[in-house]
Amino acid sequence: MTERTLVKNLAAREDGTVTIAGWVETVRDQKKVQFVILRDETGSVQVVNPATRESDGTNDAAVATTEAISGLTTGSFVRVTGELKHDERVKLGGIEVKLASLEVASLAFPEPPIADDSSIDKRLDWRFIDLRRPEQNLVFRAQTTFEHALRTWWVDNDFIEIHTPKLMASASESRAELFEIEYFEGKAYLAQSPQFFKQMAQPAGFGKVFEIAPAFRADPSFTSRHATEFTSVDAEISWVDSHEDVMAMHEQLLVAGLQAVKDKHGDAIKAAFDVDIVVPTAPFPRIPLAEAHEILKAHGYEVPRADGDLDPEGERQLSEHVKETYGHEFVFVTDYATGIRPFYHRRHDDDASLTNSYDLLFNGVEISTGAQREHRVDVLIAQAEEKGMDPKELEFYLDFFRHGVPPHGGFGMGLQRVMMLMLHQPSIREVTYLFRGPNRLLP
Amino acid sequence: MTERTLVKNLAAREDGTVTIAGWVETVRDQKKVQFVILRDETGSVQVVNPATRESDGTNDAAVATTEAISGLTTGSFVRVTGELKHDERVKLGGIEVKLASLEVASLAFPEPPIADDSSIDKRLDWRFIDLRRPEQNLVFRAQTTFEHALRTWWVDNDFIEIHTPKLMASASESRAELFEIEYFEGKAYLAQSPQFFKQMAQPAGFGKVFEIAPAFRADPSFTSRHATEFTSVDAEISWVDSHEDVMAMHEQLLVAGLQAVKDKHGDAIKAAFDVDIVVPTAPFPRIPLAEAHEILKAHGYEVPRADGDLDPEGERQLSEHVKETYGHEFVFVTDYATGIRPFYHRRHDDDASLTNSYDLLFNGVEISTGAQREHRVDVLIAQAEEKGMDPKELEFYLDFFRHGVPPHGGFGMGLQRVMMLMLHQPSIREVTYLFRGPNRLLP
């Protein structure tokens, strides 16, 4: 392995020989001296080389190096060994590396296919180059930290990690937006969510489970927050009394995740995105959906939906109200009407028109749905029929409730939405490693 | 939330009121006293209730409780509040709970559909009941610990977690064993591995990446170690000099994972499976493939394959040899012949018939393939053509190498195989949450 020093660690090193490796950001090829800005995954540094333009018979190596630098294209990957020098006059971090030897690992094609002002679509065509931008690198470092903090919280709290199958014999929730697969002699479907299978962990006696995994929706939308494949963050726990228990878990998890991101990347995120990561205080505000409508009305906004659900503008305005009133970036909107919730959400004991469920909004956008599940199989069947579903197609799922099952609940949360809203990005495309949409399967 | 005490924590508590919750393992309904063995995700405990069979006008609640216990079916989920008593005479852990109140959350159908001696196929039909067995619970707790240790190692070593898309426009490695999806007006394919996309992180300048995610193979095999969907553990790192750097990372990772499993579950695994978790010492033994054949020959085994790859029996015997010779459960078989490796494996600089690659065997079975990748695009194209592939179909992948890319390498490892071999299980079916095979998509 090349023993290389990461650029971020150069400043703390004493002057002396170092090897660095990364890609060429710019070359300034002056007559007497050459400058290369080399970037790696942690930062960029200036490499300097006195140009040797003419051979005098004894300086062939120096001439070759000079010519190699002259030939360097933006994006080429190189290894440089040289003398690290601290020098306050150097704008880029007060250090530079005086080149002793250069190894070109891979020369990039001369013309980079995208520039800083390329459209998002063009950038996605060349996502692997787009990802070289330091802000993009930071997105995925922050995401790594966020996810690891969630998992660590779960592990510390005795949750079991599960890997539910994405191949299913039938629909997970509805036949709409379902991808169909040729499966040997028959058909299979791609799971839209791990919903049924994470619930299965409850009659299995697993108690508390989590999963972070892909989910698939054949959704023809082209909005800033929809994709045909996304990363779903899921948890499900036994012995809840209501959705309140799920929310209590959910908010602790987000506190842990955002605390970790703030601790590790707070300054870098401020510098790159001008965003202050705020660690939320628990409990998060909770507002029943009916009350949310009253609040919006009082703000002069009437949600233009017949079904009573919030629309994106309603979510935005409600979040604004919550931020003004409670100084909080999150809000649980609770007690959704039965008509706009899936059949497996448990209803209030004293009012079947309302469910033990919630949506979680973060900076104006829904990131998650959670609920207590209906675990009484007779009620579950009745609710499925009421929604026009055929219980026969749900047999494998209904079986989970026939051989003993504890009361339970959980949530599913879109990871890319969380990252988009955490970093104030305009679209999940900016925070997805490789976005997938109706028109995008490449690269 | 029901404040319940986990069964594993009862022994350490003082006598007094407790609430426990779980499922009914057995009921002994004697005339004067009733015993219920209640199990939760951490263990089982005896609940005792003096039977009150006849009403005297003042004891209706007691009679009702007695009748409820008489009606309990195996697998029913219940909550019990009662008095914890330490009593050495109680065989099950020296404790019992004297019942004060019982709440039946869900009554199981009278006949459990499977028994301890049911076939594996029958058990998989009712996997959620099969998973209630304490050994099954332990499998997934151990897996949770193992995965978390891997991820912690990666995070501590500055890796970035990626979520590569499972929906692809074309084949990831070969057209064989590929699931096809109806994708709006066209077709898509399910990723057989994150190979191409984790490599993409290298020209993206991510340096070191990991992913644990599903992978899909339309493989019609019915062996103990194949599935159509499995969990792939992947890592890819920049600036490797050869596959040796990948192996060095790989073995450190496994040391961390097995150490964590031994620390947390070593005793339980010994008790449940009679298996001693061995933390391997690094470096693991390394044996070039050609030498492996010599060793097998010396043991009197000639591998019956024309292509020079090892067969399962060869892998088993080689592992046995390594265990006897080096006392090691792992062995890297290195320098595979070019003919049995994919086009993107880098070949030896001085011998194009051999690749910078390895397979890792664990207790006699291959769990992983790793390699240095070919990053020189002209060589890569030549190698693809040599394998009969059409570079035009690989354009999006070849682009990754045209705009600058560092030398890199990585591995993919089957999580379920690791767990099978770690716990000495006969099949990955036993350690997969919900197995998927050519004939199995349910539940």
GROMACS .gro file of N, CA and C in nm, chain B residues 276-349:
model
  222
  719ASP      N    1  -1.687  -2.297   1.948
  719ASP     CA    2  -1.599  -2.197   2.005
  719ASP      C    3  -1.566  -2.093   1.899
  720ILE      N    4  -1.606  -1.970   1.925
  720ILE     CA    5  -1.568  -1.863   1.831
  720ILE      C    6  -1.419  -1.838   1.847
  721VAL      N    7  -1.347  -1.852   1.736
  721VAL     CA    8  -1.202  -1.830   1.739
  721VAL      C    9  -1.171  -1.696   1.672
  722VAL      N   10  -1.104  -1.609   1.745
  722VAL     CA   11  -1.060  -1.483   1.683
  722VAL      C   12  -0.934  -1.513   1.605
  723PRO      N   13  -0.938  -1.494   1.474
  723PRO     CA   14  -0.822  -1.534   1.393
  723PRO      C   15  -0.703  -1.441   1.417
  724THR      N   16  -0.585  -1.494   1.397
  724THR     CA   17  -0.466  -1.409   1.404
  724THR      C   18  -0.431  -1.363   1.263
  725ALA      N   19  -0.392  -1.236   1.254
  725ALA     CA   20  -0.348  -1.183   1.125
  725ALA      C   21  -0.195  -1.180   1.123
  726PRO      N   22  -0.129  -1.200   1.009
  726PRO     CA   23  -0.190  -1.230   0.878
  726PRO      C   24  -0.247  -1.373   0.871
  727PHE      N   25  -0.355  -1.385   0.793
  727PHE     CA   26  -0.410  -1.517   0.763
  727PHE      C   27  -0.311  -1.589   0.669
  728PRO      N   28  -0.311  -1.721   0.669
  728PRO     CA   29  -0.229  -1.793   0.570
  728PRO      C   30  -0.270  -1.755   0.427
  729ARG      N   31  -0.171  -1.749   0.339
  729ARG     CA   32  -0.194  -1.720   0.197
  729ARG      C   33  -0.134  -1.833   0.116
  730ILE      N   34  -0.212  -1.888   0.025
  730ILE     CA   35  -0.163  -1.998  -0.059
  730ILE      C   36  -0.201  -1.968  -0.205
  731PRO      N   37  -0.102  -1.956  -0.293
  731PRO     CA   38  -0.137  -1.938  -0.436
  731PRO      C   39  -0.217  -2.059  -0.485
  732LEU      N   40  -0.308  -2.033  -0.578
  732LEU     CA   41  -0.396  -2.139  -0.627
  732LEU      C   42  -0.317  -2.259  -0.678
  733ALA      N   43  -0.209  -2.232  -0.751
  733ALA     CA   44  -0.131  -2.343  -0.807
  733ALA      C   45  -0.075  -2.432  -0.695
  734GLU      N   46  -0.029  -2.366  -0.590
  734GLU     CA   47   0.024  -2.441  -0.476
  734GLU      C   48  -0.088  -2.520  -0.405
  735ALA      N   49  -0.206  -2.460  -0.403
  735ALA     CA   50  -0.320  -2.529  -0.341
  735ALA      C   51  -0.347  -2.662  -0.412
  736HIS      N   52  -0.336  -2.659  -0.545
  736HIS     CA   53  -0.356  -2.783  -0.620
  736HIS      C   54  -0.249  -2.886  -0.584
  737GLU      N   55  -0.126  -2.839  -0.565
  737GLU     CA   56  -0.018  -2.930  -0.526
  737GLU      C   57  -0.048  -2.994  -0.390
  738ILE      N   58  -0.093  -2.910  -0.298
  738ILE     CA   59  -0.124  -2.959  -0.163
  738ILE      C   60  -0.234  -3.065  -0.169
  739LEU      N   61  -0.338  -3.036  -0.249
  739LEU     CA   62  -0.449  -3.130  -0.260
  739LEU      C   63  -0.401  -3.262  -0.321
  740LYS      N   64  -0.318  -3.249  -0.423
  740LYS     CA   65  -0.264  -3.369  -0.486
  740LYS      C   66  -0.187  -3.453  -0.386
  741ALA      N   67  -0.106  -3.385  -0.306
  741ALA     CA   68  -0.027  -3.456  -0.205
  741ALA      C   69  -0.120  -3.525  -0.104
  742HIS      N   70  -0.240  -3.470  -0.086
  742HIS     CA   71  -0.339  -3.534   0.002
  742HIS      C   72  -0.422  -3.638  -0.074
  743GLY      N   73  -0.386  -3.658  -0.201
  743GLY     CA   74  -0.456  -3.761  -0.278
  743GLY      C   75  -0.585  -3.713  -0.341
  744TYR      N   76  -0.604  -3.580  -0.349
  744TYR     CA   77  -0.726  -3.530  -0.411
  744TYR      C   78  -0.695  -3.453  -0.538
  745GLU      N   79  -0.754  -3.497  -0.648
  745GLU     CA   80  -0.739  -3.429  -0.777
  745GLU      C   81  -0.870  -3.357  -0.804
  746VAL      N   82  -0.863  -3.224  -0.817
  746VAL     CA   83  -0.986  -3.146  -0.839
  746VAL      C   84  -1.047  -3.179  -0.974
  747PRO      N   85  -1.173  -3.225  -0.976
  747PRO     CA   86  -1.234  -3.269  -1.102
  747PRO      C   87  -1.294  -3.154  -1.181
  748ARG      N   88  -1.218  -3.049  -1.202
  748ARG     CA   89  -1.267  -2.938  -1.284
  748ARG      C   90  -1.164  -2.907  -1.391
  749ALA      N   91  -1.212  -2.880  -1.509
  749ALA     CA   92  -1.121  -2.854  -1.620
  749ALA      C   93  -1.063  -2.713  -1.612
  750ASP      N   94  -1.135  -2.620  -1.549
  750ASP     CA   95  -1.092  -2.480  -1.556
  750ASP      C   96  -0.987  -2.442  -1.452
  751GLY      N   97  -0.953  -2.536  -1.363
  751GLY     CA   98  -0.848  -2.507  -1.266
  751GLY      C   99  -0.896  -2.443  -1.137
  752ASP      N  100  -1.025  -2.412  -1.130
  752ASP     CA  101  -1.080  -2.356  -1.006
  752ASP      C  102  -1.096  -2.470  -0.905
  753LEU      N  103  -1.108  -2.433  -0.778
  753LEU     CA  104  -1.132  -2.535  -0.676
  753LEU      C  105  -1.280  -2.573  -0.677
  754ASP      N  106  -1.309  -2.696  -0.645
  754ASP     CA  107  -1.447  -2.737  -0.625
  754ASP      C  108  -1.474  -2.739  -0.474
  755PRO      N  109  -1.599  -2.755  -0.433
  755PRO     CA  110  -1.628  -2.752  -0.288
  755PRO      C  111  -1.546  -2.852  -0.208
  756GLU      N  112  -1.526  -2.972  -0.260
  756GLU     CA  113  -1.447  -3.071  -0.187
  756GLU      C  114  -1.301  -3.027  -0.176
  757GLY      N  115  -1.251  -2.968  -0.282
  757GLY     CA  116  -1.114  -2.915  -0.279
  757GLY      C  117  -1.100  -2.804  -0.176
  758GLU      N  118  -1.199  -2.717  -0.170
  758GLU     CA  119  -1.196  -2.609  -0.070
  758GLU      C  120  -1.198  -2.667   0.071
  759ARG      N  121  -1.281  -2.770   0.089
  759ARG     CA  122  -1.292  -2.832   0.221
  759ARG      C  123  -1.160  -2.895   0.263
  760GLN      N  124  -1.099  -2.970   0.172
  760GLN     CA  125  -0.973  -3.038   0.206
  760GLN      C  126  -0.859  -2.939   0.226
  761LEU      N  127  -0.859  -2.834   0.146
  761LEU     CA  128  -0.754  -2.734   0.161
  761LEU      C  129  -0.766  -2.667   0.299
  762SER      N  130  -0.888  -2.633   0.336
  762SER     CA  131  -0.910  -2.570   0.467
  762SER      C  132  -0.866  -2.664   0.579
  763GLU      N  133  -0.895  -2.791   0.561
  763GLU     CA  134  -0.856  -2.889   0.662
  763GLU      C  135  -0.703  -2.892   0.677
  764HIS      N  136  -0.637  -2.891   0.562
  764HIS     CA  137  -0.491  -2.887   0.561
  764HIS      C  138  -0.439  -2.763   0.635
  765VAL      N  139  -0.501  -2.650   0.607
  765VAL     CA  140  -0.457  -2.525   0.669
  765VAL      C  141  -0.482  -2.530   0.820
  766LYS      N  142  -0.594  -2.586   0.858
  766LYS     CA  143  -0.625  -2.595   1.001
  766LYS      C  144  -0.521  -2.683   1.071
  767GLU      N  145  -0.487  -2.795   1.006
  767GLU     CA  146  -0.388  -2.884   1.067
  767GLU      C  147  -0.249  -2.820   1.070
  768THR      N  148  -0.215  -2.753   0.960
  768THR     CA  149  -0.079  -2.702   0.947
  768THR      C  150  -0.058  -2.571   1.022
  769TYR      N  151  -0.157  -2.483   1.012
  769TYR     CA  152  -0.140  -2.349   1.070
  769TYR      C  153  -0.236  -2.322   1.186
  770GLY      N  154  -0.325  -2.415   1.214
  770GLY     CA  155  -0.424  -2.391   1.319
  770GLY      C  156  -0.515  -2.273   1.289
  771HIS      N  157  -0.544  -2.253   1.160
  771HIS     CA  158  -0.619  -2.134   1.120
  771HIS      C  159  -0.748  -2.172   1.047
  772GLU      N  160  -0.857  -2.102   1.078
  772GLU     CA  161  -0.986  -2.131   1.014
  772GLU      C  162  -1.001  -2.060   0.880
  773PHE      N  163  -0.910  -1.966   0.854
  773PHE     CA  164  -0.918  -1.889   0.729
  773PHE      C  165  -0.796  -1.917   0.641
  774VAL      N  166  -0.817  -1.907   0.510
  774VAL     CA  167  -0.702  -1.910   0.419
  774VAL      C  168  -0.735  -1.829   0.294
  775PHE      N  169  -0.642  -1.741   0.257
  775PHE     CA  170  -0.652  -1.670   0.130
  775PHE      C  171  -0.590  -1.758   0.022
  776VAL      N  172  -0.669  -1.797  -0.076
  776VAL     CA  173  -0.614  -1.864  -0.194
  776VAL      C  174  -0.593  -1.754  -0.298
  777THR      N  175  -0.470  -1.737  -0.341
  777THR     CA  176  -0.435  -1.618  -0.420
  777THR      C  177  -0.398  -1.651  -0.563
  778ASP      N  178  -0.382  -1.547  -0.642
  778ASP     CA  179  -0.326  -1.557  -0.778
  778ASP      C  180  -0.405  -1.654  -0.865
  779TYR      N  181  -0.534  -1.630  -0.873
  779TYR     CA  182  -0.619  -1.713  -0.957
  779TYR      C  183  -0.582  -1.694  -1.103
  780ALA      N  184  -0.605  -1.800  -1.180
  780ALA     CA  185  -0.575  -1.793  -1.323
  780ALA      C  186  -0.670  -1.696  -1.390
  781THR      N  187  -0.619  -1.626  -1.488
  781THR     CA  188  -0.695  -1.526  -1.563
  781THR      C  189  -0.824  -1.584  -1.621
  782GLY      N  190  -0.817  -1.707  -1.663
  782GLY     CA  191  -0.932  -1.769  -1.729
  782GLY      C  192  -1.055  -1.784  -1.641
  783ILE      N  193  -1.035  -1.789  -1.510
  783ILE     CA  194  -1.150  -1.808  -1.420
  783ILE      C  195  -1.179  -1.682  -1.337
  784ARG      N  196  -1.130  -1.570  -1.386
  784ARG     CA  197  -1.158  -1.443  -1.317
  784ARG      C  198  -1.224  -1.346  -1.412
  785PRO      N  199  -1.304  -1.253  -1.361
  785PRO     CA  200  -1.369  -1.156  -1.450
  785PRO      C  201  -1.269  -1.063  -1.517
  786PHE      N  202  -1.313  -0.998  -1.622
  786PHE     CA  203  -1.223  -0.917  -1.705
  786PHE      C  204  -1.160  -0.802  -1.629
  787TYR      N  205  -1.223  -0.758  -1.519
  787TYR     CA  206  -1.175  -0.637  -1.452
  787TYR      C  207  -1.070  -0.666  -1.344
  788HIS      N  208  -1.036  -0.793  -1.325
  788HIS     CA  209  -0.927  -0.823  -1.233
  788HIS      C  210  -0.794  -0.788  -1.298
  789ARG      N  211  -0.709  -0.723  -1.223
  789ARG     CA  212  -0.577  -0.688  -1.276
  789ARG      C  213  -0.489  -0.813  -1.282
  790ARG      N  214  -0.412  -0.821  -1.387
  790ARG     CA  215  -0.322  -0.936  -1.403
  790ARG      C  216  -0.183  -0.902  -1.351
  791HIS      N  217  -0.108  -1.007  -1.326
  791HIS     CA  218   0.031  -0.985  -1.284
  791HIS      C  219   0.105  -0.908  -1.393
  792ASP      N  220   0.192  -0.817  -1.351
  792ASP     CA  221   0.269  -0.741  -1.449
  792ASP      C  222   0.360  -0.833  -1.531
   0.00000   0.00000   0.00000
